[in-house]
XYZ file of N, CA and C in Angstrom:
453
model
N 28.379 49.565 31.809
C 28.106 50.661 32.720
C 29.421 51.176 33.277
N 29.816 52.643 33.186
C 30.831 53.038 33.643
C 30.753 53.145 35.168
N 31.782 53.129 35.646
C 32.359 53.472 37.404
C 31.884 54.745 37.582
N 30.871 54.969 38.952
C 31.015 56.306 38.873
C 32.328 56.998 39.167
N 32.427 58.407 38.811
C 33.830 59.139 39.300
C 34.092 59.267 41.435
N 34.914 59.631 41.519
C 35.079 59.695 42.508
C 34.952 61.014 43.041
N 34.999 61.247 44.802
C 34.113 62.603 44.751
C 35.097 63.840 44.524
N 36.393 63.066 44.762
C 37.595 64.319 44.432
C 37.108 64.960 42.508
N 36.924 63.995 42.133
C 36.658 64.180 40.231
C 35.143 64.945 40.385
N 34.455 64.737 41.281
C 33.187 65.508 41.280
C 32.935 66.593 41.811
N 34.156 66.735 42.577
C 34.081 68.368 43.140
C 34.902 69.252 42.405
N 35.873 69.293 41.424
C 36.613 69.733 40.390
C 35.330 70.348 39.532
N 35.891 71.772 39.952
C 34.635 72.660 39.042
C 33.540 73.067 39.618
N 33.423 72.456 40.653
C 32.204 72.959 41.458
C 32.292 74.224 42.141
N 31.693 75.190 42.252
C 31.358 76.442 43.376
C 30.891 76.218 44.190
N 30.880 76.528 45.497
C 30.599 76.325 46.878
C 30.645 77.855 47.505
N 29.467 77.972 48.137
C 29.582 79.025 49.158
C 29.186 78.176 50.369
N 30.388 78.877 51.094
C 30.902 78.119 52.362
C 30.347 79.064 53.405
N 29.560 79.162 54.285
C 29.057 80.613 55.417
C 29.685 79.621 56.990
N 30.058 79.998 57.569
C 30.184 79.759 58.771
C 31.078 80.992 59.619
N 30.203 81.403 61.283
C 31.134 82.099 61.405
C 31.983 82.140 62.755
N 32.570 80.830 62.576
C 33.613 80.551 63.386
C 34.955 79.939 62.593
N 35.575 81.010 62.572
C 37.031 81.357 61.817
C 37.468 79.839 61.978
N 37.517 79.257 62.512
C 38.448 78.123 62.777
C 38.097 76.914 61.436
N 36.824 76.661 61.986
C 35.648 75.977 61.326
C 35.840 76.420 59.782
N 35.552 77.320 59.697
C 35.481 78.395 58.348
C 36.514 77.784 57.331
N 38.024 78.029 58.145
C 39.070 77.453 57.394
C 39.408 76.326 57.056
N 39.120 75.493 57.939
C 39.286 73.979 58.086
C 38.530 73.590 57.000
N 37.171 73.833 57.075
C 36.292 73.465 55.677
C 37.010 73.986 54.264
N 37.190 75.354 55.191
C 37.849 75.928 52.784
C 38.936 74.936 52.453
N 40.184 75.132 53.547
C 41.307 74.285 53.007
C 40.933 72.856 52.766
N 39.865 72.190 52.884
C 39.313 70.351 52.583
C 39.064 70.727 51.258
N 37.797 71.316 51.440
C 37.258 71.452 49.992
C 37.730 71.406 48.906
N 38.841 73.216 49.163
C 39.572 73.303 48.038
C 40.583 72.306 47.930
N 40.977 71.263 48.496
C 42.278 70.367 48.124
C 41.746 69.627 47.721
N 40.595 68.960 47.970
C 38.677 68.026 47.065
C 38.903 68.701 45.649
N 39.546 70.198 45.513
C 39.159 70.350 44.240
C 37.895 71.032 43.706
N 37.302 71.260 44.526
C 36.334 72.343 44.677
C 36.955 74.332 44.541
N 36.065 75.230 43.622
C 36.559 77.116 44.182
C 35.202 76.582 45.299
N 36.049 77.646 46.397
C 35.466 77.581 47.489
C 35.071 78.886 47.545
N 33.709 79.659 48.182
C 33.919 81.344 48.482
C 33.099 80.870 49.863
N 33.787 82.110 50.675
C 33.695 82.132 51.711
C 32.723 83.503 52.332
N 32.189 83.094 53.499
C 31.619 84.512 53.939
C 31.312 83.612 55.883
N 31.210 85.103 56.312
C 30.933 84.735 58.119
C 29.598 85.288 58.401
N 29.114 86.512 57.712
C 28.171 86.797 57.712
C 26.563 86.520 56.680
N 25.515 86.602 57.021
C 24.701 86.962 55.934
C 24.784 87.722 54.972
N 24.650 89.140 55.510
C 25.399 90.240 54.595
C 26.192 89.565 53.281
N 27.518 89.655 54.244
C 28.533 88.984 53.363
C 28.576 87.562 52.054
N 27.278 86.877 52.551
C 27.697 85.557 51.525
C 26.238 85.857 50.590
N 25.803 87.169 50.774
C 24.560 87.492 49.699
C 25.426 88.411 48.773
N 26.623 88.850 48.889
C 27.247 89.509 48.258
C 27.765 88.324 47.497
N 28.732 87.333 48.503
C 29.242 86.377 47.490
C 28.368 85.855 46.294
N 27.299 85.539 46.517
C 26.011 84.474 46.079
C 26.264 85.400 44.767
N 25.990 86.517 45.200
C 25.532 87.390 43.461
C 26.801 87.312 42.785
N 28.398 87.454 43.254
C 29.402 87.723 42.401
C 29.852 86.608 41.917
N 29.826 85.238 42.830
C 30.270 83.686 42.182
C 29.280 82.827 41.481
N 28.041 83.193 41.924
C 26.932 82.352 41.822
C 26.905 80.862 41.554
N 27.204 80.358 43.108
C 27.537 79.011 43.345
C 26.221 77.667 43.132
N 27.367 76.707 42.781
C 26.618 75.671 42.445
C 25.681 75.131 43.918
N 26.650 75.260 45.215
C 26.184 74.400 46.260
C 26.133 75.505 47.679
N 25.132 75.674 48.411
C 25.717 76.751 49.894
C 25.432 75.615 50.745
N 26.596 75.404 51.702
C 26.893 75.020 52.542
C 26.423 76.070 53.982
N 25.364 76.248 54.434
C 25.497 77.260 55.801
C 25.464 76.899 56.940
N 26.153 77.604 57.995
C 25.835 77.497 59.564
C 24.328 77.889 59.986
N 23.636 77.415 60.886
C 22.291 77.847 60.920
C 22.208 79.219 61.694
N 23.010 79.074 62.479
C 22.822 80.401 63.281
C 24.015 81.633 63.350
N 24.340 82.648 62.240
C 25.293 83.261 62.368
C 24.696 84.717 62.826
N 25.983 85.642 62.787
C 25.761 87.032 63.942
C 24.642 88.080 63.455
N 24.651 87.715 61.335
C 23.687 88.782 61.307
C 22.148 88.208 61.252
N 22.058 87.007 61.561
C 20.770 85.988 61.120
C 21.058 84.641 60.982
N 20.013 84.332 59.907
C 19.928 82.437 60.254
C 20.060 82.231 58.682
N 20.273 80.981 58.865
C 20.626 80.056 57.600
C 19.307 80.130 56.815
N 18.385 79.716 57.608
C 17.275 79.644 56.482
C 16.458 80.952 55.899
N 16.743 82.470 56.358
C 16.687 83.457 56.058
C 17.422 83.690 55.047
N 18.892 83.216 55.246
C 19.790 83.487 53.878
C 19.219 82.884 52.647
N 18.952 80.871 52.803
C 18.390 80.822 51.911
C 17.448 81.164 51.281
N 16.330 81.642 52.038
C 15.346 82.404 51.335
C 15.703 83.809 50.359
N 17.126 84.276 50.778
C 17.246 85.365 49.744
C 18.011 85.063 48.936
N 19.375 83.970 48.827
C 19.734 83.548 47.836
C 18.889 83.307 47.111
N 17.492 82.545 47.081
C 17.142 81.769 45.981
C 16.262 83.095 45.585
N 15.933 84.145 45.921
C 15.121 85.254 45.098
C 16.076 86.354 44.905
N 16.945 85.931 44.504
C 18.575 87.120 43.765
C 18.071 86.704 42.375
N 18.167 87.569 41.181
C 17.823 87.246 39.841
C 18.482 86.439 39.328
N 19.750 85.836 39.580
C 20.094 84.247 38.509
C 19.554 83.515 38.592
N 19.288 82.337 37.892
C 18.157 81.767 37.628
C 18.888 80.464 38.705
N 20.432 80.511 38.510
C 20.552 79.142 39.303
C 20.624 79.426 40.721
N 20.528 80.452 41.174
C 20.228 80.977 42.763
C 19.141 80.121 43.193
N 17.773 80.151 42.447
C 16.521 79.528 42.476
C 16.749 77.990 42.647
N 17.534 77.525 41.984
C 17.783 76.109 42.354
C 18.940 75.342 43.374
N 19.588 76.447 43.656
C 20.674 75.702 44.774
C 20.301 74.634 45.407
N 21.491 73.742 45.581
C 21.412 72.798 46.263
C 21.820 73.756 47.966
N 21.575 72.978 48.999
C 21.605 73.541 50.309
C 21.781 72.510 51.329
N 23.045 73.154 52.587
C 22.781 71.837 53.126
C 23.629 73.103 54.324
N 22.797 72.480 55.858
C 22.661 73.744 56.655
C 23.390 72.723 58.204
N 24.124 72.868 58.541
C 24.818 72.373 59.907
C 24.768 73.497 60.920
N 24.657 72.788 61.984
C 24.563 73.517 63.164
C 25.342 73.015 64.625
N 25.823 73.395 65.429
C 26.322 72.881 66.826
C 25.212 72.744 67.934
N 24.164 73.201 67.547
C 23.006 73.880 68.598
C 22.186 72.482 68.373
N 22.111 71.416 67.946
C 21.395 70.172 68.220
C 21.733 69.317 69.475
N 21.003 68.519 70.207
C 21.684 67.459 70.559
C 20.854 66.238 70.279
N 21.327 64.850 70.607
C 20.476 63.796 70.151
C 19.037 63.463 70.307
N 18.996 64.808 71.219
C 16.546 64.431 71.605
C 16.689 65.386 70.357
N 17.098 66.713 70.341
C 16.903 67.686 69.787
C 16.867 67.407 67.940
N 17.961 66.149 67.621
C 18.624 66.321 66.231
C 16.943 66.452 65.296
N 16.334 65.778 65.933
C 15.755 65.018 64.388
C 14.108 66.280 64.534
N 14.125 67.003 65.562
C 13.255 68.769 65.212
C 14.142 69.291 64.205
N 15.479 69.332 64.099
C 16.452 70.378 63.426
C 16.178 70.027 62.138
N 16.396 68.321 62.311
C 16.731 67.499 60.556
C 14.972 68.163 60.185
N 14.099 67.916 60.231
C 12.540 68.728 59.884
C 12.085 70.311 59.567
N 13.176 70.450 60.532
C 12.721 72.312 60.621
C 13.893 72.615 59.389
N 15.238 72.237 58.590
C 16.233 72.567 57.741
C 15.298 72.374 56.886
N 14.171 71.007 56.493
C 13.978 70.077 55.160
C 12.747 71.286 54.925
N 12.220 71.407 56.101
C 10.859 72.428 55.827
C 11.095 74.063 55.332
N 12.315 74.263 56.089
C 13.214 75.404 55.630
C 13.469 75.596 54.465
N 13.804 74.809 53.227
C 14.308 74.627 52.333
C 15.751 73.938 51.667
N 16.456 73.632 52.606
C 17.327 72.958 52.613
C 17.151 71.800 52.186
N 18.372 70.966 51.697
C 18.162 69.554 51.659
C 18.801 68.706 52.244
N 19.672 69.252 53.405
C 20.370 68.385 53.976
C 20.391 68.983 55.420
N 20.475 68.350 56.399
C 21.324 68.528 57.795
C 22.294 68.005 58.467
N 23.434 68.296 59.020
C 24.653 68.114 59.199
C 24.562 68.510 60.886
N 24.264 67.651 62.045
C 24.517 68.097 63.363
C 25.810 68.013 63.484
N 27.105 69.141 64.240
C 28.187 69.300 64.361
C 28.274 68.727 65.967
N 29.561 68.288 66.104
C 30.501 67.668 65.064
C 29.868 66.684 64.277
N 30.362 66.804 62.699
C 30.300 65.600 61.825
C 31.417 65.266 61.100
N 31.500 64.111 60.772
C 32.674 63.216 59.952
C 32.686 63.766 59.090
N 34.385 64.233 58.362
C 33.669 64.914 57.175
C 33.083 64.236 56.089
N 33.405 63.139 56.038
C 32.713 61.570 55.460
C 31.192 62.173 55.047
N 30.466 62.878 55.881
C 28.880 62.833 56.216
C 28.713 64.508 54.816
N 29.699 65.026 55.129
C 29.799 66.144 54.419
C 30.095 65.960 53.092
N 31.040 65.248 52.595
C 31.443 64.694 51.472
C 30.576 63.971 50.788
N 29.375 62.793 51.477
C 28.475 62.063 51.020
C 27.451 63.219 50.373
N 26.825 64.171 51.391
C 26.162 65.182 51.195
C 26.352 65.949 49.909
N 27.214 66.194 49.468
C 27.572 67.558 48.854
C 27.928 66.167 47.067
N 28.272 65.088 47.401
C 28.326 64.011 46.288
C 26.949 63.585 45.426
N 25.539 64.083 46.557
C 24.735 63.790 45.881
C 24.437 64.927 45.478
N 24.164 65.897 45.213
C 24.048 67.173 44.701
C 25.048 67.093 43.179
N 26.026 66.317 42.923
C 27.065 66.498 42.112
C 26.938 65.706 40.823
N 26.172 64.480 41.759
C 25.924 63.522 40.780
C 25.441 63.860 39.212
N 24.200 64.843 39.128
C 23.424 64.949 37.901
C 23.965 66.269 37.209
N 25.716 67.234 37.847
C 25.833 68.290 37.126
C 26.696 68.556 36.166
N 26.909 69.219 35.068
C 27.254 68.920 34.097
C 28.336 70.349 34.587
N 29.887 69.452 35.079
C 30.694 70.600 35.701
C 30.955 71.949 34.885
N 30.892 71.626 32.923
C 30.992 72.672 32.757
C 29.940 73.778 32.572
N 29.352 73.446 32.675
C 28.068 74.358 32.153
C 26.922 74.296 33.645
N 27.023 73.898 34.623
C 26.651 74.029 35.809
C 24.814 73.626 35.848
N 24.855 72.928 34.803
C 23.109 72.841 34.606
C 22.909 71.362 35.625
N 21.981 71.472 36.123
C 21.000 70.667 37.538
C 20.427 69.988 36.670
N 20.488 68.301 37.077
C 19.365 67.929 36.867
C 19.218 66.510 37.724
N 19.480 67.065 38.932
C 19.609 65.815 40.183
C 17.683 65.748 40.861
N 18.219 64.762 41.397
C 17.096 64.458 42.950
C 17.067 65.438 43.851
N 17.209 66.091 44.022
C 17.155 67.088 45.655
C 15.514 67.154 45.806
């Protein structure tokens, strides 16, 4: 049985749309990612990362839940009905600052029911982010971008 790869080797090749829209945040994530080895595309708005979605058509969206033109789980609902076929299957994983510890585990329910498959209450380790985005990676075949994980 081989070793699995490591997640730097598993994010090499991957697409990511990254939405968050607090500039700070925003960057901090692209510059990790992309040094992980990940193309990163970026957007602050809804608008904006339904544009990205159609021109990169990413393997993974990473979103903020609550940005200026709408919500995370609105976006995902229109990523996944854009005509590529792998829009329909994105992996998804939706963080927010707006939880606190009574609050977390309505959020972690209302993301999973949303469509998402992950929740990320901010601040998180990026440890928690890296684990996240590793299982999504596990079953994809970097060159040819075909799914065939657990989510």
């Amino acid at each position: 049985m081989s070793e699995e790869p490591d997640i730097k080797s598993r994010l090499r090749g991957i697409s990511i749309l990254l939405v968050e829209d607090d500039p700070d945040t925003l960057a901090i994530f692209d510059l990790f990612l992309t040094h992980m080895g990940a193309t990163v595309a970026t957007a602050t708005t809804v608008k904006a990362a339904l544009k990205m979605a159609e021109e990169v058509q990413p393997d993974i969206l990473i979103s903020d839940l609550q940005l200026p033109d709408g919500n995370g789980y609105d976006l995902l609902d229109m990523i996944r009905k854009l005509p590529s076929s792998s829009s329909k299957l994105i992996p998804a994983i939706v963080m927010t600052g707006h939880s606190t510890p009574f609050s977390e585990p309505a959020y972690n329910q209302g993301a999973l029911s949303g469509g998402f498959q992950k929740f990320l209450a901010k601040p998180f380790n990026i440890d928690e982010l890296l684990a996240a985005i590793a299982e999504f990676t596990r079953g994809v075949d970097q060159d040819a971008h075909v799914y065939c994980c657990d989510i």
